[in-house]
Coordinates of C-alpha atoms in Angstrom, one line a residue:
X5 CA -83.5 29.0 185.9
X6 CA -80.0 28.3 184.8
X7 CA -79.7 30.3 181.5
X8 CA -81.7 30.0 178.4
X9 CA -79.4 27.8 176.4
X10 CA -79.8 24.1 176.1
X11 CA -76.2 23.2 175.7
X12 CA -74.3 21.5 172.9
X13 CA -76.0 18.1 173.4
X14 CA -79.6 19.3 173.3
X15 CA -81.8 18.0 171.7
X16 CA -79.9 15.3 173.6
X17 CA -77.5 13.1 171.6
X18 CA -76.1 10.2 173.5
X19 CA -72.9 10.1 171.4
X20 CA -72.0 13.8 171.8
X21 CA -72.8 13.6 175.5
X22 CA -70.5 10.7 176.1
X23 CA -67.7 12.2 173.9
X24 CA -67.8 15.7 175.5
X25 CA -68.1 14.5 179.0
X26 CA -65.3 12.0 178.9
X27 CA -62.8 13.7 176.6
X28 CA -60.5 15.4 179.2
X29 CA -57.4 13.4 178.1
X30 CA -58.3 12.9 174.5
X31 CA -57.7 15.0 171.4
X32 CA -60.5 14.7 168.8
X33 CA -62.6 16.4 166.1
X34 CA -66.1 15.8 165.0
X35 CA -66.8 16.3 161.3
X36 CA -70.1 16.5 159.4
X37 CA -70.2 13.6 157.0
X38 CA -73.1 14.9 154.9
X39 CA -71.3 18.1 153.7
X40 CA -68.5 18.4 151.1
X41 CA -65.0 18.3 152.6
X42 CA -66.5 17.1 156.0
X43 CA -66.3 20.4 157.9
X44 CA -65.4 20.3 161.6
X45 CA -68.5 20.8 163.8
X46 CA -66.7 20.4 167.2
X47 CA -63.2 20.5 168.4
X48 CA -62.3 19.7 172.0
X49 CA -59.6 21.5 174.1
X50 CA -57.2 18.7 173.8
X51 CA -57.0 19.1 170.0
X52 CA -56.7 22.9 170.3
X53 CA -53.8 22.4 172.7
X54 CA -52.1 19.8 170.5
X55 CA -52.4 21.8 167.2
X56 CA -52.0 25.3 168.6
X57 CA -55.2 26.5 166.9
X58 CA -58.1 28.2 168.7
X59 CA -61.5 26.4 168.4
X60 CA -62.9 29.3 166.2
X61 CA -60.0 28.8 163.8
X62 CA -60.7 25.0 163.5
X63 CA -64.4 25.2 163.1
X64 CA -65.7 24.6 159.5
X65 CA -62.2 23.5 158.3
X66 CA -62.0 20.1 156.8
X67 CA -61.9 17.1 159.1
X68 CA -59.0 15.7 157.0
X69 CA -56.8 18.4 158.7
X70 CA -55.6 19.6 155.4
X71 CA -55.0 23.0 157.0
X72 CA -52.1 21.3 159.0
X73 CA -50.4 19.7 155.9
X74 CA -46.9 20.8 155.1
X75 CA -44.0 20.1 152.8
X76 CA -43.0 16.9 154.6
X77 CA -46.6 15.5 154.8
X78 CA -46.7 12.2 152.8
X79 CA -48.8 12.5 149.7
X80 CA -49.8 8.9 149.8
X81 CA -51.0 9.2 153.4
X82 CA -53.1 12.3 152.4
X83 CA -54.7 10.2 149.6
X84 CA -55.4 7.3 152.0
X85 CA -57.0 9.7 154.6
X86 CA -59.2 11.2 151.9
X87 CA -60.2 7.8 150.6
X88 CA -61.1 6.7 154.2
X89 CA -63.5 9.7 154.3
X90 CA -64.9 9.1 150.8
X91 CA -65.7 5.4 151.5
X92 CA -67.0 6.1 155.1
X93 CA -64.5 3.6 156.4
X94 CA -63.0 3.1 159.9
X95 CA -59.2 3.3 159.7
X96 CA -56.1 4.7 161.3
X97 CA -53.0 6.5 159.9
X98 CA -49.7 7.8 161.0
X99 CA -49.3 11.2 159.5
X100 CA -46.9 14.1 159.8
X101 CA -48.8 17.4 160.4
X102 CA -47.8 20.9 161.3
X103 CA -49.0 23.0 164.3
X104 CA -50.0 26.6 164.0
X105 CA -46.4 27.8 164.5
X106 CA -45.3 25.3 161.7
X107 CA -43.7 22.8 164.1
X108 CA -43.9 19.3 162.6
X109 CA -45.4 16.5 164.8
X110 CA -46.2 12.9 164.1
X111 CA -49.8 12.0 164.9
X112 CA -51.6 8.7 165.2
X113 CA -55.0 9.6 163.5
X114 CA -58.0 7.3 164.0
X115 CA -61.1 7.8 161.9
X116 CA -64.5 6.3 162.7
X117 CA -67.8 7.0 160.9
X118 CA -70.8 7.6 163.2
X119 CA -74.2 6.2 162.0
X120 CA -77.7 7.2 163.0
X121 CA -80.6 4.9 163.6
X122 CA -81.2 4.7 159.8
X123 CA -77.6 3.3 159.4
X124 CA -76.6 6.5 157.6
X125 CA -73.2 8.1 158.3
X126 CA -73.8 11.5 159.8
X127 CA -70.5 12.3 161.6
X128 CA -66.8 11.4 161.6
X129 CA -64.9 11.0 164.8
X130 CA -61.2 11.7 164.4
X131 CA -58.9 11.2 167.3
X132 CA -55.2 12.1 167.5
X133 CA -52.3 10.8 169.6
X134 CA -48.8 12.4 169.5
X135 CA -46.3 9.7 168.5
X136 CA -43.4 12.1 167.7
X137 CA -41.1 10.4 170.2
X138 CA -41.6 7.1 168.5
X139 CA -40.7 8.6 165.1
X140 CA -37.9 11.0 166.2
X141 CA -36.0 10.1 169.3
X142 CA -34.3 13.0 171.0
X143 CA -30.9 13.9 169.7
X144 CA -28.4 15.8 171.9
X145 CA -24.7 15.7 172.9
X146 CA -25.3 13.2 175.7
X147 CA -27.0 10.7 173.4
X148 CA -24.6 11.0 170.5
X149 CA -23.2 7.7 169.5
X150 CA -26.0 5.7 171.1
X151 CA -27.9 3.1 169.1
X152 CA -31.4 3.8 167.9
X153 CA -32.9 1.4 170.4
X154 CA -31.0 3.1 173.3
X155 CA -32.3 6.6 172.2
X156 CA -35.8 5.3 171.9
X157 CA -35.6 3.7 175.4
X158 CA -34.4 7.0 176.9
X159 CA -37.2 9.0 175.2
X160 CA -39.9 6.6 176.5
X161 CA -38.4 6.7 180.0
X162 CA -38.5 10.5 180.1
X163 CA -42.2 10.5 179.0
X164 CA -44.0 7.7 180.8
X165 CA -47.3 9.4 180.5
X166 CA -47.1 9.1 176.7
X167 CA -46.5 5.4 177.1
X168 CA -49.6 5.0 179.2
X169 CA -51.7 6.9 176.7
X170 CA -50.4 4.9 173.8
X171 CA -50.8 1.5 175.5
X172 CA -54.3 0.9 174.1
X173 CA -52.8 1.2 170.6
X174 CA -51.2 -2.2 171.1
X175 CA -54.5 -3.9 171.6
X176 CA -55.3 -6.2 168.6
X177 CA -59.0 -5.5 168.8
X178 CA -58.5 -1.9 167.7
X179 CA -57.4 -3.0 164.2
X180 CA -59.8 -5.8 163.8
X181 CA -62.9 -4.5 165.7
X182 CA -63.6 -0.9 164.7
X183 CA -66.9 -1.0 166.6
X184 CA -64.8 -1.0 169.9
X185 CA -63.1 2.3 168.9
X186 CA -64.4 4.1 172.0
X187 CA -62.7 1.5 174.3
X188 CA -59.4 2.1 172.4
X189 CA -59.9 5.9 172.8
X190 CA -60.4 5.5 176.5
X191 CA -63.9 7.1 176.5
X192 CA -65.2 4.5 179.0
X193 CA -67.8 2.8 176.9
X194 CA -67.7 -0.8 175.5
X195 CA -69.4 0.0 172.2
X196 CA -69.3 3.1 170.0
X197 CA -72.7 4.8 170.8
X198 CA -75.2 5.2 168.1
X199 CA -75.9 8.7 166.9
X200 CA -79.6 9.3 167.6
X201 CA -81.9 11.9 169.2
X202 CA -83.1 10.9 172.7
X203 CA -83.4 12.4 176.2
X204 CA -80.4 11.9 178.4
X205 CA -80.5 9.5 181.3
X206 CA -80.8 11.5 184.5
X207 CA -81.6 10.4 188.1
X208 CA -85.3 10.2 188.9
X209 CA -85.2 13.4 191.1
X210 CA -83.3 15.5 188.5
X211 CA -85.3 17.7 186.0
X212 CA -84.1 18.7 182.6
X213 CA -83.8 22.5 182.4
X214 CA -85.5 22.6 178.9
X215 CA -88.3 20.0 179.5
X216 CA -91.9 21.1 179.0
X217 CA -92.6 21.3 182.7
X218 CA -89.6 23.4 183.5
X219 CA -90.3 25.8 180.6
X220 CA -93.9 26.3 181.7
X221 CA -92.7 26.8 185.3
X222 CA -90.2 29.4 184.2
X223 CA -92.9 31.3 182.5
X224 CA -95.0 31.3 185.7
X225 CA -92.0 32.5 187.6
X226 CA -91.4 35.2 185.0
X227 CA -95.0 36.5 185.3
X228 CA -94.9 36.4 189.1
X229 CA -91.6 38.3 189.0
X230 CA -93.1 41.1 187.1
X231 CA -96.1 41.1 189.5
X232 CA -93.6 41.5 192.4
X233 CA -91.7 44.2 190.6
X234 CA -94.9 46.2 190.1
X235 CA -96.7 45.6 193.4
X236 CA -93.8 45.8 195.9
X237 CA -92.9 49.5 195.2
X238 CA -96.6 50.4 195.1
X239 CA -97.3 48.8 198.4
X240 CA -94.3 50.3 200.1
X241 CA -94.9 53.8 198.8
X242 CA -98.7 54.0 199.1
X243 CA -98.8 52.0 202.4
X244 CA -101.3 49.4 201.2
X245 CA -102.8 47.7 204.2
X246 CA -101.4 44.2 204.1
X247 CA -103.5 43.1 207.1
X248 CA -106.1 42.8 204.5
X249 CA -106.7 39.1 204.3
X250 CA -107.0 38.9 200.5
X251 CA -103.7 40.7 199.9
X252 CA -102.0 38.6 202.6
X253 CA -103.1 35.3 201.0
X254 CA -102.1 36.3 197.5
X255 CA -98.6 37.5 198.4
X256 CA -98.1 34.4 200.7
X257 CA -99.0 32.1 197.8
X258 CA -96.5 34.0 195.6
X259 CA -93.8 33.5 198.3
X260 CA -94.6 29.8 198.5
X261 CA -94.2 29.5 194.7
X262 CA -90.8 31.2 194.8
X263 CA -89.7 28.9 197.7
X264 CA -90.8 25.9 195.6
X265 CA -88.7 27.3 192.7
X266 CA -85.7 27.3 195.0
X267 CA -86.2 23.6 195.7
X268 CA -86.6 22.9 192.0
X269 CA -83.4 24.7 191.2
X270 CA -81.6 22.3 193.5
X271 CA -82.8 19.5 191.2
X272 CA -82.5 21.1 187.7
X273 CA -79.8 20.4 185.2
X274 CA -77.6 23.2 183.8
X275 CA -75.2 23.8 181.0
X276 CA -71.6 23.3 182.0
X277 CA -68.6 25.3 180.7
X278 CA -67.8 22.9 177.9
X279 CA -71.5 23.0 176.7
X280 CA -72.5 19.7 178.2
X281 CA -75.6 19.2 180.4
X282 CA -74.7 18.6 184.0
X283 CA -77.0 16.2 185.7
X284 CA -74.9 15.2 188.7
X285 CA -76.9 16.2 191.9
X286 CA -73.9 17.3 193.9
X287 CA -72.6 19.5 191.1
X288 CA -76.0 21.1 190.6
X289 CA -76.4 22.0 194.2
X290 CA -72.9 23.4 194.5
X291 CA -73.4 25.5 191.3
X292 CA -76.7 26.9 192.6
X293 CA -75.3 27.6 196.1
X294 CA -72.4 29.6 194.5
X295 CA -74.6 31.6 192.1
X296 CA -78.2 32.6 192.8
X297 CA -79.2 30.8 196.0
X298 CA -78.6 33.7 198.5
X299 CA -80.4 36.2 196.3
X300 CA -83.4 33.9 195.7
X301 CA -83.6 33.1 199.5
X302 CA -83.6 36.8 200.5
X303 CA -86.3 37.6 198.0
X304 CA -88.6 34.8 199.3
X305 CA -88.7 35.7 203.1
X306 CA -92.3 36.1 204.3
X307 CA -92.2 39.9 204.8
X308 CA -96.0 40.2 204.4
X309 CA -96.6 37.9 207.4
X310 CA -94.1 39.8 209.5
X311 CA -95.7 43.1 208.4
X312 CA -99.3 41.9 209.0
X313 CA -99.1 43.4 212.5
X314 CA -98.2 46.9 211.3
X315 CA -100.2 50.0 212.3
X316 CA -101.9 48.2 215.1
X317 CA -102.8 51.5 216.7
X318 CA -104.8 52.5 213.7
X319 CA -107.6 50.1 214.8
X320 CA -108.3 52.5 217.6
X321 CA -109.6 55.1 215.1
X322 CA -111.8 53.2 212.7
X323 CA -113.8 56.2 211.6
X324 CA -110.9 57.8 209.7
X325 CA -111.7 59.1 206.2
X326 CA -111.1 56.4 203.6
X327 CA -109.4 59.0 201.4
X328 CA -106.9 59.9 204.0
X329 CA -103.4 58.9 203.0
X330 CA -101.2 61.4 205.0
X331 CA -99.3 60.4 208.1
X332 CA -101.1 60.9 211.4
X333 CA -98.7 63.4 212.9
X334 CA -100.9 64.2 215.9
X335 CA -101.0 60.7 217.2
X336 CA -97.7 59.5 215.7
X337 CA -95.3 62.3 216.6
X338 CA -96.8 64.4 219.3
X339 CA -99.0 62.2 221.4
X340 CA -96.7 59.1 221.6
X341 CA -96.1 58.7 225.3
X342 CA -95.7 54.9 225.6
X343 CA -92.6 53.1 224.6
X344 CA -94.7 50.6 222.6
X345 CA -96.2 53.4 220.5
X346 CA -92.8 54.7 219.5
X347 CA -91.1 51.4 218.8
X348 CA -93.8 49.5 217.0
X349 CA -94.2 52.0 214.1
X350 CA -90.4 52.0 213.6
X351 CA -90.3 48.2 213.4
X352 CA -93.3 48.3 211.1
X353 CA -91.7 50.8 208.8
X354 CA -88.5 48.7 208.8
X355 CA -90.4 45.5 207.8
X356 CA -92.3 47.5 205.2
X357 CA -89.1 48.7 203.7
X358 CA -87.6 45.2 203.6
X359 CA -90.2 44.3 201.0
X360 CA -88.1 46.1 198.5
X361 CA -85.6 43.1 198.8
X362 CA -88.2 41.2 196.8
X363 CA -87.0 43.1 193.7
X364 CA -84.0 40.8 193.8
X365 CA -86.4 38.4 192.0
X366 CA -85.7 40.4 188.9
X367 CA -82.4 38.4 188.8
X368 CA -84.5 35.5 187.5
X369 CA -85.5 37.6 184.5
X370 CA -81.8 38.4 183.9
X371 CA -81.0 34.7 183.7
X372 CA -83.5 34.3 180.8
X373 CA -82.4 37.3 178.8
X374 CA -80.1 35.4 176.5
X375 CA -83.1 33.2 175.6
X376 CA -85.1 36.2 174.3
X377 CA -82.5 38.5 172.8
X378 CA -82.3 36.6 169.5
X379 CA -85.8 37.7 168.6
X380 CA -86.3 41.3 167.4
X381 CA -89.9 41.4 168.4
X382 CA -89.2 40.0 171.9
X383 CA -86.4 42.6 172.4
X384 CA -88.9 45.4 171.4
X385 CA -91.5 44.2 173.9
X386 CA -88.9 43.8 176.6
X387 CA -87.6 47.3 176.1
X388 CA -91.1 48.7 176.4
X389 CA -91.7 46.7 179.5
X390 CA -88.4 47.9 181.1
X391 CA -89.3 51.5 180.2
X392 CA -92.7 51.2 181.8
X393 CA -91.3 49.4 184.9
X394 CA -88.7 52.2 185.5
X395 CA -91.4 54.8 185.1
X396 CA -93.5 52.9 187.7
X397 CA -90.7 52.7 190.2
X398 CA -89.9 56.4 189.7
X399 CA -93.6 57.3 190.2
X400 CA -93.7 55.5 193.5
X401 CA -90.5 57.3 194.6
X402 CA -91.9 60.7 193.4
X403 CA -95.1 60.2 195.5
X404 CA -93.1 59.1 198.5
X405 CA -91.0 62.3 198.4
X406 CA -94.2 64.5 198.1
X407 CA -95.9 62.6 200.9
X408 CA -92.9 63.1 203.1
X409 CA -92.4 66.8 202.4
X410 CA -96.1 67.9 202.2
X411 CA -96.3 68.5 206.0
X412 CA -93.9 70.7 208.0
X413 CA -93.3 68.6 211.1
X414 CA -92.2 71.6 213.1
X415 CA -95.5 73.5 212.7
X416 CA -97.7 70.5 211.7
X417 CA -98.9 72.5 208.7
X418 CA -99.3 71.9 205.0
X419 CA -96.7 73.2 202.6
X420 CA -98.7 75.1 200.0
X421 CA -95.9 74.8 197.4
X422 CA -95.9 71.0 197.4
X423 CA -97.1 69.3 194.2
X424 CA -99.6 67.2 196.3
X425 CA -101.2 70.4 197.7
X426 CA -101.4 71.9 194.2
X427 CA -102.9 68.7 192.8
X428 CA -105.5 68.6 195.6
X429 CA -106.6 72.2 194.8
X430 CA -106.7 71.6 191.1
X431 CA -109.1 68.7 191.4
X432 CA -111.2 70.3 194.1
X433 CA -110.2 68.0 197.0
X434 CA -108.1 70.1 199.3
X435 CA -106.6 68.9 202.5
X436 CA -108.1 69.8 205.8
X437 CA -107.0 69.3 209.4
X438 CA -109.7 67.7 211.6
X439 CA -108.7 69.2 215.0
X440 CA -112.0 68.3 216.8
X441 CA -112.4 64.8 215.5
X442 CA -109.7 62.4 214.5
X443 CA -106.9 64.9 215.0
X444 CA -105.3 64.2 211.6
X445 CA -105.0 65.6 208.1
X446 CA -107.9 64.4 205.9
X447 CA -109.2 64.8 202.4
X448 CA -107.0 65.1 199.3
X449 CA -106.9 63.0 196.2
X450 CA -107.5 59.2 196.4
X451 CA -104.6 56.8 195.9
X452 CA -105.7 56.0 192.3
X453 CA -105.5 59.7 191.3
X454 CA -102.2 60.1 193.1
X455 CA -100.6 57.1 191.4
X456 CA -101.9 58.1 187.9
X457 CA -100.6 61.7 188.5
X458 CA -97.2 60.4 189.6
X459 CA -96.9 58.1 186.7
X460 CA -98.0 60.9 184.3
X461 CA -95.2 63.2 185.7
X462 CA -92.5 60.5 185.4
X463 CA -93.5 59.5 181.9
X464 CA -93.4 63.1 180.7
X465 CA -90.0 63.6 182.3
X466 CA -88.5 60.3 181.0
X467 CA -89.7 61.1 177.4
X468 CA -88.3 64.6 177.7
X469 CA -91.7 66.2 177.1
X470 CA -92.5 67.8 180.4
X471 CA -95.8 69.8 180.1
X472 CA -95.2 71.5 183.5
X473 CA -98.7 71.1 184.9
X474 CA -97.1 69.0 187.6
X475 CA -93.7 70.5 188.6
X476 CA -91.2 70.0 191.4
X477 CA -91.1 72.9 193.9
X478 CA -89.2 71.7 197.0
X479 CA -85.5 71.0 197.1
X480 CA -86.0 67.3 197.5
X481 CA -88.4 67.2 194.5
X482 CA -86.0 69.2 192.3
X483 CA -83.0 67.0 193.2
X484 CA -85.0 63.9 192.3
X485 CA -86.2 65.4 189.1
X486 CA -82.7 66.2 188.0
X487 CA -81.7 62.5 188.7
X488 CA -84.8 61.3 186.9
X489 CA -84.0 63.4 183.8
X490 CA -80.5 62.0 183.7
X491 CA -81.8 58.4 183.9
X492 CA -84.5 59.3 181.4
X493 CA -82.1 60.6 178.8
X494 CA -80.0 57.4 179.0
X495 CA -83.1 55.2 178.8
X496 CA -84.5 57.3 176.0
X497 CA -81.3 57.0 173.9
X498 CA -80.9 53.3 174.6
X499 CA -84.5 52.2 173.9
X500 CA -85.1 54.2 170.8
X501 CA -81.6 53.5 169.5
X502 CA -82.4 49.7 169.8
X503 CA -85.8 50.3 168.3
X504 CA -84.2 51.9 165.2
X505 CA -81.8 49.0 164.9
X506 CA -84.6 46.4 165.2
X507 CA -86.6 48.0 162.5
X508 CA -83.6 48.3 160.2
X509 CA -82.9 44.6 160.7
X510 CA -86.6 43.8 159.9
X511 CA -86.5 45.7 156.6
X512 CA -82.9 44.7 155.5
X513 CA -84.1 42.2 152.9
X514 CA -86.7 44.6 151.6
X515 CA -84.1 47.3 151.1
X516 CA -81.8 44.9 149.4
X517 CA -84.7 43.8 147.1
X518 CA -85.5 47.4 146.0
X519 CA -81.9 48.3 145.6
X520 CA -81.4 45.3 143.3
X521 CA -84.4 46.2 141.2
X522 CA -83.2 49.8 140.9
X523 CA -79.8 48.6 139.8
X524 CA -81.3 46.2 137.2
X525 CA -83.6 49.0 135.8
X526 CA -80.6 51.3 135.5
X527 CA -78.6 48.7 133.7
X528 CA -81.4 47.9 131.3
X529 CA -81.9 51.6 130.6
X530 CA -78.2 52.3 130.2
X531 CA -77.7 49.6 127.6
X532 CA -81.1 50.1 125.9
X533 CA -82.2 46.5 126.3
X534 CA -85.3 45.8 124.2
X535 CA -88.6 46.1 126.1
X536 CA -89.5 42.4 125.7
X537 CA -86.2 41.2 127.0
X538 CA -86.3 43.8 129.9
X539 CA -89.7 42.5 131.0
X540 CA -88.4 38.9 131.0
X541 CA -85.4 39.9 133.0
X542 CA -87.5 41.7 135.6
X543 CA -89.9 38.8 135.8
X544 CA -87.1 36.4 136.4
X545 CA -85.6 38.5 139.1
X546 CA -88.9 39.0 140.9
X547 CA -89.9 35.4 140.7
X548 CA -86.4 34.2 141.9
X549 CA -86.5 36.5 144.9
X550 CA -90.1 35.4 145.7
X551 CA -88.9 31.8 145.9
X552 CA -85.5 32.3 147.6
X553 CA -86.4 35.3 149.8
X554 CA -82.9 36.7 149.0
X555 CA -81.0 33.7 150.4
X556 CA -77.9 32.8 148.6
X557 CA -78.0 29.0 148.5
X558 CA -74.3 28.8 147.4
X559 CA -73.2 30.6 150.6

């Protein structure tokens, strides 16, 4: 997923695509032919460099470049340029314009109307060439006394690149065949392309990043990413048995889907720096390798298959209590005499922890954020999801800390001040040590109860409520609680601050409407307008607002 934007040429327009892609050495503007004064809708870097204006300063100015007129600009030429625009003609002019720092330059300006499939002019293409050297040969002490032809020859010799750029201007077909304007402008096409909406021409193995298939695929990846973000911390913290065939199959299928997504990203277009859609296979692969490939690859390694052989020694004791979730300290720490018994659990724990790398898949969500942030409701849902996801992660960490500290490894005894022990007593399921049977700690709450209790504690802490029925007691739990409260205060302020802004934006027009009505009522009351006229005024304002929804059509 290479961003949420479609680019400047989507829905694809063949004319804009050709112009933007091949305009590295050309200065041009695109103006809207259907709006008064033909405002600029696109300005390339060449024109910005030539004029000294930034793109933002040029946008929405007139395509006639009247903002570059000066005292020495010929009035007749100005009238001819405007007449060319008014008549939707194709023509060229030599005009003296001024850059942003008011330096005069002579420009060769070519104007071409762009028609759509209905033969209606929708755009104007204006290209510019600097011909100052032809109009004002360089004057200095060394050239003083030379003839005009000699000075012109010297100027052209010192700037051969300009001669090469201006060479096409001598072609007779430019003046007599305006339809071949693109050839004269060195855009690499034989005929000026028609302005119409159609999909770009891409190689057979390249997928458009905004096509229906890729959009649907991105939603599938988004859902599976949230599934990963929820299940991976839970499985690592609560030690879910992944040698269970059903879990192994589901997670393996998810891994395969993410691997397929990596392959598709090597064949998916993306939006380039200039706003054009890049469909070249080599550029696509280089861009993906430089950006998200390493992260995507690390998040797709089959950790479940590697981890399927964990806890092999647990099969020896199949009669363990299903509610037991504590570590088997008798067998794991004290009775491990073989090298295999001490090494395998360590490797198993390592592979289990490596599952957390899958959370790098959240980078795929980050790539789509700019696609959703323009919608207030989407932002609201996204903020709630982020808050719930952070609470879920912290709940898994909170349980892991309690599970690690509930047993004193030196004495192999339960710490009675641990929140897990207190929870087990409060629900009537205390822990007990089975010395005669399995030789492990058994009993205690089930995993569902433990997760709900952990999530309850993190939610109350993040929302700054904190009832206190579940409280940290050990040093590790207190340190984590302090860190969680700091994170919670930041999240709380960010989320509810954004929620307030979103609701204010949703009711902005309503507030404007009521403010306007109150102002009109005060005006009518102040000047004692007759009742009949007041009712007509109020009816007019209410009906006008109902039709226009507060939109100022003049603006």
